[in-house]
DNA sequence: ATTTGTGCAAATCGTTTGCATCTGA
DNA sequence: TCAGATGCAAACGATTTGCACAAAT
């Protein structure tokens, strides 16, 4: 029921959620939203989501998936994740949190809230303000 | 004169520095290394470096710039910087440090050492170890 | 009826690669 | 000499865009 950052809608229908975001609840957007938000926090690329949609017998074009992901992001339903890789990932968790990144598998997952604390954030330069702080903890397999 | 991480060579000639890295001091590599390391810490993309080289009357192909940047990175002279943008940036400061990122201008610069402290780093999952922690502080202009 | 969304294919952009040619040791 | 570098152009992979068609209000 929390209305804190992100995760705004408590248990709203997908349709209502889209409406609330000012987006027409079209077939494709409904389907993509369901895929995205049904199973908790996800970190997903356009390609993966497209595959899932097609597998779920929801024919959508890759272009539309891209469009939709960006619209959702603009609407605050998703957050774009910073990674050096060539691909862009979208995070269904829009609250402030950080990430582990498993270099070997190009896999990313959340750092448990409050498992990490930032101390002494630096003063931003004159005329600037901090818009966000992203922390990525890169992991590698322990070599035997 | 410090020999701490990165910035290994105190006042070594470019030639010697390349040799030490196991790279043949070719015309192009010498020129690129000079551009990169002459003026302190830089955050540079392949395209920018290529432009600079050409401007400096050092004809190099963009492909060679890419190759060289990666070789330098492998040799520990550079560090690849994680950003969500489409472009890859290379940092001439290979020590552990973090970055400000000015979203409006796609510009990045270092956070003064120790201006930021990470407290309570989370335990990495079983069988994994932390290879690196990247912090990016996103800045935006203060709107009047 | 109008507005907005969608699909397709072509276009873009950063980056990489194949290969013939040069260069430094 | 000859392994290693370089340049060029073509190849690539992710993302975007233009435009005709379809769907939502």
mmCIF file of C-alpha atoms (C1' of nucleotides) in Angstrom:
data_model
loop_
_atom_site.group_PDB
_atom_site.id
_atom_site.type_symbol
_atom_site.label_atom_id
_atom_site.label_comp_id
_atom_site.label_asym_id
_atom_site.label_seq_id
_atom_site.Cartn_x
_atom_site.Cartn_y
_atom_site.Cartn_z
ATOM 1 C CA UNK A 1 0.000 0.000 0.000
ATOM 2 C CA UNK A 2 3.011 2.188 0.155
ATOM 3 C CA UNK A 3 3.067 5.191 -2.047
ATOM 4 C CA UNK A 4 6.761 5.868 -1.679
ATOM 5 C CA UNK A 5 8.896 6.266 -4.716
ATOM 6 C CA UNK A 6 8.130 3.833 -7.466
ATOM 7 C CA UNK A 7 5.922 0.840 -7.032
ATOM 8 C CA UNK A 8 3.253 3.453 -6.852
ATOM 9 C CA UNK A 9 0.224 1.343 -7.583
ATOM 10 C CA UNK A 10 -0.613 -1.015 -4.744
ATOM 11 C CA UNK A 11 -2.774 -3.551 -6.457
ATOM 12 C CA UNK A 12 -4.112 -1.700 -9.381
ATOM 13 C CA UNK A 13 -5.187 -3.417 -12.534
ATOM 14 C CA UNK A 14 -2.775 -3.199 -15.407
ATOM 15 C CA UNK A 15 -5.380 -1.224 -17.255
ATOM 16 C CA UNK A 16 -5.739 1.287 -14.438
ATOM 17 C CA UNK A 17 -2.014 1.473 -13.999
ATOM 18 C CA UNK A 18 -1.530 2.437 -17.617
ATOM 19 C CA UNK A 19 -4.360 4.923 -17.469
ATOM 20 C CA UNK A 20 -2.842 6.474 -14.372
ATOM 21 C CA UNK A 21 0.379 6.872 -16.299
ATOM 22 C CA UNK A 22 -1.463 8.596 -19.112
ATOM 23 C CA UNK A 23 -0.945 5.764 -21.529
ATOM 24 C CA UNK A 24 -3.662 4.187 -23.582
ATOM 25 C CA UNK A 25 -4.155 0.595 -22.530
ATOM 26 C CA UNK A 26 -3.542 -1.043 -25.852
ATOM 27 C CA UNK A 27 -3.256 -4.757 -26.393
ATOM 28 C CA UNK A 28 0.527 -4.641 -26.645
ATOM 29 C CA UNK A 29 1.105 -2.352 -23.705
ATOM 30 C CA UNK A 30 -1.191 -4.423 -21.512
ATOM 31 C CA UNK A 31 0.640 -7.590 -22.441
ATOM 32 C CA UNK A 32 4.089 -6.082 -21.942
ATOM 33 C CA UNK A 33 3.108 -4.514 -18.648
ATOM 34 C CA UNK A 34 1.834 -7.867 -17.449
ATOM 35 C CA UNK A 35 5.051 -9.579 -18.396
ATOM 36 C CA UNK A 36 7.085 -6.873 -16.738
ATOM 37 C CA UNK A 37 5.269 -6.442 -13.481
ATOM 38 C CA UNK A 38 3.798 -9.849 -12.823
ATOM 39 C CA UNK A 39 6.818 -11.473 -11.261
ATOM 40 C CA UNK A 40 8.416 -8.965 -8.954
ATOM 41 C CA UNK A 41 11.589 -7.082 -9.709
ATOM 42 C CA UNK A 42 13.105 -7.725 -13.056
ATOM 43 C CA UNK A 43 16.047 -6.493 -15.045
ATOM 44 C CA UNK A 44 15.203 -6.923 -18.622
ATOM 45 C CA UNK A 45 16.381 -5.933 -22.079
ATOM 46 C CA UNK A 46 14.180 -5.101 -25.027
ATOM 47 C CA UNK A 47 15.255 -8.230 -26.790
ATOM 48 C CA UNK A 48 14.378 -10.514 -23.885
ATOM 49 C CA UNK A 49 11.030 -8.897 -23.379
ATOM 50 C CA UNK A 50 10.297 -9.214 -27.032
ATOM 51 C CA UNK A 51 11.112 -12.902 -26.933
ATOM 52 C CA UNK A 52 8.890 -13.409 -23.930
ATOM 53 C CA UNK A 53 6.016 -11.644 -25.599
ATOM 54 C CA UNK A 54 6.313 -13.687 -28.724
ATOM 55 C CA UNK A 55 6.591 -16.886 -26.696
ATOM 56 C CA UNK A 56 3.445 -15.867 -24.865
ATOM 57 C CA UNK A 57 1.685 -15.596 -28.193
ATOM 58 C CA UNK A 58 1.540 -11.843 -28.021
ATOM 59 C CA UNK A 59 2.858 -10.745 -31.368
ATOM 60 C CA UNK A 60 4.619 -7.421 -30.870
ATOM 61 C CA UNK A 61 7.292 -5.897 -32.961
ATOM 62 C CA UNK A 62 10.677 -5.199 -31.480
ATOM 63 C CA UNK A 63 10.249 -1.532 -32.341
ATOM 64 C CA UNK A 64 7.105 -1.374 -30.286
ATOM 65 C CA UNK A 65 8.861 -3.032 -27.393
ATOM 66 C CA UNK A 66 11.493 -0.322 -27.498
ATOM 67 C CA UNK A 67 8.888 2.393 -27.728
ATOM 68 C CA UNK A 68 6.914 0.914 -24.890
ATOM 69 C CA UNK A 69 9.908 0.529 -22.622
ATOM 70 C CA UNK A 70 10.785 4.157 -23.104
ATOM 71 C CA UNK A 71 7.241 5.305 -22.568
ATOM 72 C CA UNK A 72 7.062 3.297 -19.371
ATOM 73 C CA UNK A 73 10.326 4.802 -18.272
ATOM 74 C CA UNK A 74 9.103 8.325 -18.955
ATOM 75 C CA UNK A 75 5.953 7.484 -17.037
ATOM 76 C CA UNK A 76 8.006 6.364 -14.057
ATOM 77 C CA UNK A 77 7.020 2.719 -14.255
ATOM 78 C CA UNK A 78 10.537 1.641 -15.151
ATOM 79 C CA UNK A 79 14.042 2.805 -14.579
ATOM 80 C CA UNK A 80 16.802 2.557 -17.091
ATOM 81 C CA UNK A 81 19.852 0.861 -15.685
ATOM 82 C CA UNK A 82 23.381 2.070 -16.259
ATOM 83 C CA UNK A 83 25.723 -0.607 -17.457
ATOM 84 C CA UNK A 84 28.773 -0.459 -19.631
ATOM 85 C CA UNK A 85 27.627 -3.336 -21.773
ATOM 86 C CA UNK A 86 26.201 -2.586 -25.166
ATOM 87 C CA UNK A 87 22.687 -3.400 -24.134
ATOM 88 C CA UNK A 88 20.242 -1.279 -22.213
ATOM 89 C CA UNK A 89 18.434 -2.821 -19.295
ATOM 90 C CA UNK A 90 15.247 -1.731 -17.634
ATOM 91 C CA UNK A 91 14.478 -2.269 -13.996
ATOM 92 C CA UNK A 92 10.943 -2.741 -12.737
ATOM 93 C CA UNK A 93 12.044 -1.572 -9.321
ATOM 94 C CA UNK A 94 12.019 2.196 -9.467
ATOM 95 C CA UNK A 95 12.948 2.786 -5.851
ATOM 96 C CA UNK A 96 16.431 3.875 -4.878
ATOM 97 C CA UNK A 97 18.548 0.791 -4.784
ATOM 98 C CA UNK A 98 21.807 -0.560 -6.101
ATOM 99 C CA UNK A 99 22.979 -3.465 -8.164
ATOM 100 C CA UNK A 100 25.232 -6.410 -8.292
ATOM 101 C CA UNK A 101 26.483 -7.140 -11.753
ATOM 102 C CA UNK A 102 27.773 -10.577 -12.562
ATOM 103 C CA UNK A 103 30.351 -9.904 -15.225
ATOM 104 C CA UNK A 104 30.634 -13.481 -16.413
ATOM 105 C CA UNK A 105 26.970 -13.826 -17.280
ATOM 106 C CA UNK A 106 25.940 -10.272 -17.936
ATOM 107 C CA UNK A 107 23.405 -10.763 -15.211
ATOM 108 C CA UNK A 108 22.242 -8.167 -12.746
ATOM 109 C CA UNK A 109 20.301 -8.243 -9.515
ATOM 110 C CA UNK A 110 19.466 -5.982 -6.638
ATOM 111 C CA UNK A 111 21.571 -5.266 -3.636
ATOM 112 C CA UNK A 112 19.347 -5.818 -0.611
ATOM 113 C CA UNK A 113 18.100 -2.521 0.663
ATOM 114 C CA UNK A 114 20.359 -1.050 3.321
ATOM 115 C CA UNK A 115 23.023 -3.672 2.755
ATOM 116 C CA UNK A 116 25.006 -0.779 1.417
ATOM 117 C CA UNK A 117 25.379 2.650 2.809
ATOM 118 C CA UNK A 118 26.881 5.692 1.250
ATOM 119 C CA UNK A 119 28.676 7.836 3.701
ATOM 120 C CA UNK A 120 29.846 11.352 3.081
ATOM 121 C CA UNK A 121 28.380 12.024 -0.313
ATOM 122 C CA UNK A 122 30.540 14.676 -1.927
ATOM 123 C CA UNK A 123 29.318 18.193 -2.390
ATOM 124 C CA UNK A 124 28.126 18.671 -5.968
ATOM 125 C CA UNK A 125 29.928 21.429 -7.866
ATOM 126 C CA UNK A 126 28.474 24.937 -7.964
ATOM 127 C CA UNK A 127 25.149 25.194 -9.718
ATOM 128 C CA UNK A 128 24.589 21.467 -9.811
ATOM 129 C CA UNK A 129 22.538 19.110 -7.817
ATOM 130 C CA UNK A 130 22.651 15.367 -7.438
ATOM 131 C CA UNK A 131 19.945 13.732 -9.422
ATOM 132 C CA UNK A 132 20.823 10.172 -8.574
ATOM 133 C CA UNK A 133 23.594 7.957 -7.320
ATOM 134 C CA UNK A 134 24.157 4.657 -9.032
ATOM 135 C CA UNK A 135 26.281 1.996 -7.448
ATOM 136 C CA UNK A 136 27.243 -1.108 -9.347
ATOM 137 C CA UNK A 137 29.076 -3.843 -7.509
ATOM 138 C CA UNK A 138 30.804 -5.976 -10.059
ATOM 139 C CA UNK A 139 31.115 -9.627 -9.186
ATOM 140 C CA UNK A 140 33.167 -12.414 -10.565
ATOM 141 C CA UNK A 141 33.175 -16.090 -9.809
ATOM 142 C CA UNK A 142 35.719 -17.096 -7.241
ATOM 143 C CA UNK A 143 38.322 -19.016 -9.124
ATOM 144 C CA UNK A 144 38.831 -22.368 -7.465
ATOM 145 C CA UNK B 1 56.728 9.618 -7.733
ATOM 146 C CA UNK B 2 54.025 7.486 -6.324
ATOM 147 C CA UNK B 3 53.842 3.914 -7.406
ATOM 148 C CA UNK B 4 50.402 3.246 -6.037
ATOM 149 C CA UNK B 5 47.755 1.724 -8.205
ATOM 150 C CA UNK B 6 47.711 3.048 -11.722
ATOM 151 C CA UNK B 7 49.708 6.072 -12.677
ATOM 152 C CA UNK B 8 52.504 3.577 -12.447
ATOM 153 C CA UNK B 9 55.230 5.387 -14.294
ATOM 154 C CA UNK B 10 56.480 8.403 -12.413
ATOM 155 C CA UNK B 11 58.163 10.352 -15.163
ATOM 156 C CA UNK B 12 58.839 7.709 -17.717
ATOM 157 C CA UNK B 13 59.092 8.515 -21.369
ATOM 158 C CA UNK B 14 56.123 7.537 -23.451
ATOM 159 C CA UNK B 15 58.372 5.137 -25.264
ATOM 160 C CA UNK B 16 59.481 3.464 -22.070
ATOM 161 C CA UNK B 17 55.971 3.403 -20.765
ATOM 162 C CA UNK B 18 54.761 1.515 -23.815
ATOM 163 C CA UNK B 19 57.705 -0.828 -23.671
ATOM 164 C CA UNK B 20 56.980 -1.531 -20.045
ATOM 165 C CA UNK B 21 53.451 -2.441 -21.053
ATOM 166 C CA UNK B 22 54.748 -4.839 -23.663
ATOM 167 C CA UNK B 23 53.557 -2.696 -26.544
ATOM 168 C CA UNK B 24 55.637 -1.693 -29.476
ATOM 169 C CA UNK B 25 56.149 2.043 -29.475
ATOM 170 C CA UNK B 26 54.754 2.730 -32.900
ATOM 171 C CA UNK B 27 54.117 6.167 -34.315
ATOM 172 C CA UNK B 28 50.401 5.968 -33.642
ATOM 173 C CA UNK B 29 50.621 4.536 -30.177
ATOM 174 C CA UNK B 30 53.193 7.108 -29.161
ATOM 175 C CA UNK B 31 51.030 9.920 -30.431
ATOM 176 C CA UNK B 32 47.865 8.599 -28.805
ATOM 177 C CA UNK B 33 49.616 7.961 -25.529
ATOM 178 C CA UNK B 34 50.937 11.497 -25.550
ATOM 179 C CA UNK B 35 47.494 12.904 -26.154
ATOM 180 C CA UNK B 36 46.028 10.738 -23.452
ATOM 181 C CA UNK B 37 48.527 11.156 -20.687
ATOM 182 C CA UNK B 38 49.947 14.614 -21.262
ATOM 183 C CA UNK B 39 47.267 16.592 -19.502
ATOM 184 C CA UNK B 40 46.341 14.741 -16.355
ATOM 185 C CA UNK B 41 43.185 12.759 -15.874
ATOM 186 C CA UNK B 42 40.947 12.516 -18.861
ATOM 187 C CA UNK B 43 37.703 10.808 -19.747
ATOM 188 C CA UNK B 44 37.712 10.292 -23.420
ATOM 189 C CA UNK B 45 35.877 8.439 -26.138
ATOM 190 C CA UNK B 46 37.395 6.865 -29.197
ATOM 191 C CA UNK B 47 35.819 9.449 -31.404
ATOM 192 C CA UNK B 48 37.173 12.404 -29.442
ATOM 193 C CA UNK B 49 40.641 10.952 -29.308
ATOM 194 C CA UNK B 50 40.534 10.310 -33.011
ATOM 195 C CA UNK B 51 39.553 13.909 -33.656
ATOM 196 C CA UNK B 52 42.338 15.168 -31.468
ATOM 197 C CA UNK B 53 44.862 13.019 -33.231
ATOM 198 C CA UNK B 54 43.777 14.174 -36.637
ATOM 199 C CA UNK B 55 43.777 17.790 -35.475
ATOM 200 C CA UNK B 56 47.284 17.277 -34.204
ATOM 201 C CA UNK B 57 48.298 16.123 -37.666
ATOM 202 C CA UNK B 58 48.692 12.557 -36.573
ATOM 203 C CA UNK B 59 46.743 10.621 -39.137
ATOM 204 C CA UNK B 60 45.332 7.558 -37.436
ATOM 205 C CA UNK B 61 42.359 5.524 -38.433
ATOM 206 C CA UNK B 62 39.428 5.265 -36.076
ATOM 207 C CA UNK B 63 39.868 1.506 -36.053
ATOM 208 C CA UNK B 64 43.393 1.891 -34.785
ATOM 209 C CA UNK B 65 42.225 4.247 -32.092
ATOM 210 C CA UNK B 66 39.786 1.606 -30.905
ATOM 211 C CA UNK B 67 42.432 -1.078 -31.007
ATOM 212 C CA UNK B 68 44.876 1.087 -29.155
ATOM 213 C CA UNK B 69 42.425 2.066 -26.451
ATOM 214 C CA UNK B 70 41.671 -1.569 -25.792
ATOM 215 C CA UNK B 71 45.308 -2.542 -25.790
ATOM 216 C CA UNK B 72 46.073 0.238 -23.336
ATOM 217 C CA UNK B 73 43.213 -0.934 -21.195
ATOM 218 C CA UNK B 74 44.464 -4.502 -21.211
ATOM 219 C CA UNK B 75 47.891 -3.206 -20.319
ATOM 220 C CA UNK B 76 46.483 -1.336 -17.349
ATOM 221 C CA UNK B 77 47.184 2.131 -18.679
ATOM 222 C CA UNK B 78 43.498 2.930 -19.007
ATOM 223 C CA UNK B 79 40.276 1.951 -17.380
ATOM 224 C CA UNK B 80 37.020 1.548 -19.198
ATOM 225 C CA UNK B 81 34.247 3.543 -17.614
ATOM 226 C CA UNK B 82 30.736 2.234 -17.108
ATOM 227 C CA UNK B 83 28.034 4.541 -18.346
ATOM 228 C CA UNK B 84 24.621 3.869 -19.703
ATOM 229 C CA UNK B 85 25.171 6.090 -22.687
ATOM 230 C CA UNK B 86 25.835 4.447 -25.996
ATOM 231 C CA UNK B 87 29.450 5.469 -26.006
ATOM 232 C CA UNK B 88 32.366 3.912 -24.218
ATOM 233 C CA UNK B 89 34.661 6.169 -22.261
ATOM 234 C CA UNK B 90 38.191 5.544 -21.140
ATOM 235 C CA UNK B 91 39.694 7.009 -18.039
ATOM 236 C CA UNK B 92 43.380 7.779 -17.762
ATOM 237 C CA UNK B 93 43.113 7.553 -14.006
ATOM 238 C CA UNK B 94 43.303 3.862 -13.187
ATOM 239 C CA UNK B 95 43.193 4.240 -9.439
ATOM 240 C CA UNK B 96 40.070 3.440 -7.469
ATOM 241 C CA UNK B 97 37.870 6.448 -7.693
ATOM 242 C CA UNK B 98 34.342 7.450 -8.556
ATOM 243 C CA UNK B 99 32.654 9.785 -10.968
ATOM 244 C CA UNK B 100 30.323 12.650 -11.346
ATOM 245 C CA UNK B 101 28.322 12.505 -14.501
ATOM 246 C CA UNK B 102 26.766 15.642 -15.870
ATOM 247 C CA UNK B 103 23.701 14.392 -17.648
ATOM 248 C CA UNK B 104 23.040 17.557 -19.601
ATOM 249 C CA UNK B 105 26.403 17.568 -21.305
ATOM 250 C CA UNK B 106 27.373 13.939 -21.257
ATOM 251 C CA UNK B 107 30.435 15.034 -19.367
ATOM 252 C CA UNK B 108 32.191 13.119 -16.643
ATOM 253 C CA UNK B 109 34.779 13.991 -14.044
ATOM 254 C CA UNK B 110 36.315 12.522 -10.940
ATOM 255 C CA UNK B 111 34.938 12.632 -7.460
ATOM 256 C CA UNK B 112 37.759 13.883 -5.236
ATOM 257 C CA UNK B 113 39.356 10.976 -3.501
ATOM 258 C CA UNK B 114 37.797 10.282 -0.119
ATOM 259 C CA UNK B 115 34.980 12.725 -0.699
ATOM 260 C CA UNK B 116 32.854 9.644 -0.810
ATOM 261 C CA UNK B 117 32.893 6.691 1.437
ATOM 262 C CA UNK B 118 31.164 3.392 1.076
ATOM 263 C CA UNK B 119 30.011 1.986 4.307
ATOM 264 C CA UNK B 120 28.863 -1.538 4.859
ATOM 265 C CA UNK B 121 29.556 -3.097 1.506
ATOM 266 C CA UNK B 122 27.169 -6.002 1.128
ATOM 267 C CA UNK B 123 28.359 -9.569 1.320
ATOM 268 C CA UNK B 124 28.711 -10.946 -2.187
ATOM 269 C CA UNK B 125 26.618 -14.048 -2.891
ATOM 270 C CA UNK B 126 28.105 -17.506 -2.415
ATOM 271 C CA UNK B 127 30.956 -18.315 -4.724
ATOM 272 C CA UNK B 128 31.385 -14.745 -5.891
ATOM 273 C CA UNK B 129 33.768 -12.019 -5.044
ATOM 274 C CA UNK B 130 33.646 -8.300 -5.611
ATOM 275 C CA UNK B 131 35.802 -7.302 -8.501
ATOM 276 C CA UNK B 132 35.057 -3.626 -8.389
ATOM 277 C CA UNK B 133 32.576 -1.076 -7.158
ATOM 278 C CA UNK B 134 31.572 1.712 -9.479
ATOM 279 C CA UNK B 135 29.769 4.745 -8.192
ATOM 280 C CA UNK B 136 28.318 7.302 -10.555
ATOM 281 C CA UNK B 137 26.836 10.459 -9.111
ATOM 282 C CA UNK B 138 24.515 11.919 -11.681
ATOM 283 C CA UNK B 139 24.304 15.669 -11.714
ATOM 284 C CA UNK B 140 21.904 18.074 -13.255
ATOM 285 C CA UNK B 141 21.934 21.818 -13.449
ATOM 286 C CA UNK B 142 19.985 23.484 -10.726
ATOM 287 C CA UNK B 143 16.928 24.899 -12.360
ATOM 288 C CA UNK B 144 16.646 28.584 -11.534
ATOM 289 C "C1'" DA C 1 -13.869 11.032 -36.779
ATOM 290 C "C1'" DT C 2 -9.659 11.952 -34.640
ATOM 291 C "C1'" DT C 3 -6.000 10.928 -32.299
ATOM 292 C "C1'" DT C 4 -2.620 7.755 -30.943
ATOM 293 C "C1'" DG C 5 -0.231 3.358 -31.409
ATOM 294 C "C1'" DT C 6 1.831 -0.292 -34.197
ATOM 295 C "C1'" DG C 7 4.622 -2.892 -37.637
ATOM 296 C "C1'" DC C 8 7.811 -3.133 -40.974
ATOM 297 C "C1'" DA C 9 11.825 -2.044 -43.242
ATOM 298 C "C1'" DA C 10 15.271 1.087 -43.899
ATOM 299 C "C1'" DA C 11 18.426 4.139 -41.624
ATOM 300 C "C1'" DT C 12 21.784 5.305 -37.842
ATOM 301 C "C1'" DC C 13 25.397 4.955 -34.683
ATOM 302 C "C1'" DG C 14 29.113 3.122 -32.206
ATOM 303 C "C1'" DT C 15 32.150 -0.496 -32.577
ATOM 304 C "C1'" DT C 16 34.490 -4.639 -34.635
ATOM 305 C "C1'" DT C 17 36.583 -7.408 -38.180
ATOM 306 C "C1'" DG C 18 38.878 -9.207 -42.515
ATOM 307 C "C1'" DC C 19 42.468 -8.589 -45.166
ATOM 308 C "C1'" DA C 20 46.082 -6.468 -47.916
ATOM 309 C "C1'" DT C 21 49.803 -3.500 -46.946
ATOM 310 C "C1'" DC C 22 53.338 -1.330 -44.116
ATOM 311 C "C1'" DT C 23 56.827 -0.980 -40.119
ATOM 312 C "C1'" DG C 24 59.713 -1.612 -36.197
ATOM 313 C "C1'" DA C 25 62.988 -4.742 -34.042
ATOM 314 C "C1'" DT D 1 63.142 -11.016 -42.193
ATOM 315 C "C1'" DC D 2 58.787 -11.138 -40.295
ATOM 316 C "C1'" DA D 3 55.767 -10.928 -36.346
ATOM 317 C "C1'" DG D 4 53.061 -7.457 -35.232
ATOM 318 C "C1'" DA D 5 50.483 -2.856 -36.649
ATOM 319 C "C1'" DT D 6 47.728 -0.148 -39.443
ATOM 320 C "C1'" DG D 7 44.099 1.461 -42.711
ATOM 321 C "C1'" DC D 8 40.210 0.867 -45.198
ATOM 322 C "C1'" DA D 9 35.881 -0.700 -46.068
ATOM 323 C "C1'" DA D 10 32.602 -3.904 -45.165
ATOM 324 C "C1'" DA D 11 30.171 -6.240 -41.416
ATOM 325 C "C1'" DC D 12 27.694 -5.933 -37.082
ATOM 326 C "C1'" DG D 13 24.411 -5.471 -33.336
ATOM 327 C "C1'" DA D 14 21.560 -2.540 -30.745
ATOM 328 C "C1'" DT D 15 18.500 1.060 -31.213
ATOM 329 C "C1'" DT D 16 15.717 4.608 -33.796
ATOM 330 C "C1'" DT D 17 12.885 6.465 -37.354
ATOM 331 C "C1'" DG D 18 9.582 7.232 -41.398
ATOM 332 C "C1'" DC D 19 5.542 6.137 -42.980
ATOM 333 C "C1'" DA D 20 1.318 3.461 -44.203
ATOM 334 C "C1'" DC D 21 -2.069 0.963 -41.664
ATOM 335 C "C1'" DA D 22 -4.877 -0.283 -37.512
ATOM 336 C "C1'" DA D 23 -6.937 0.456 -33.125
ATOM 337 C "C1'" DA D 24 -8.634 3.267 -29.188
ATOM 338 C "C1'" DT D 25 -11.518 7.095 -27.578
#
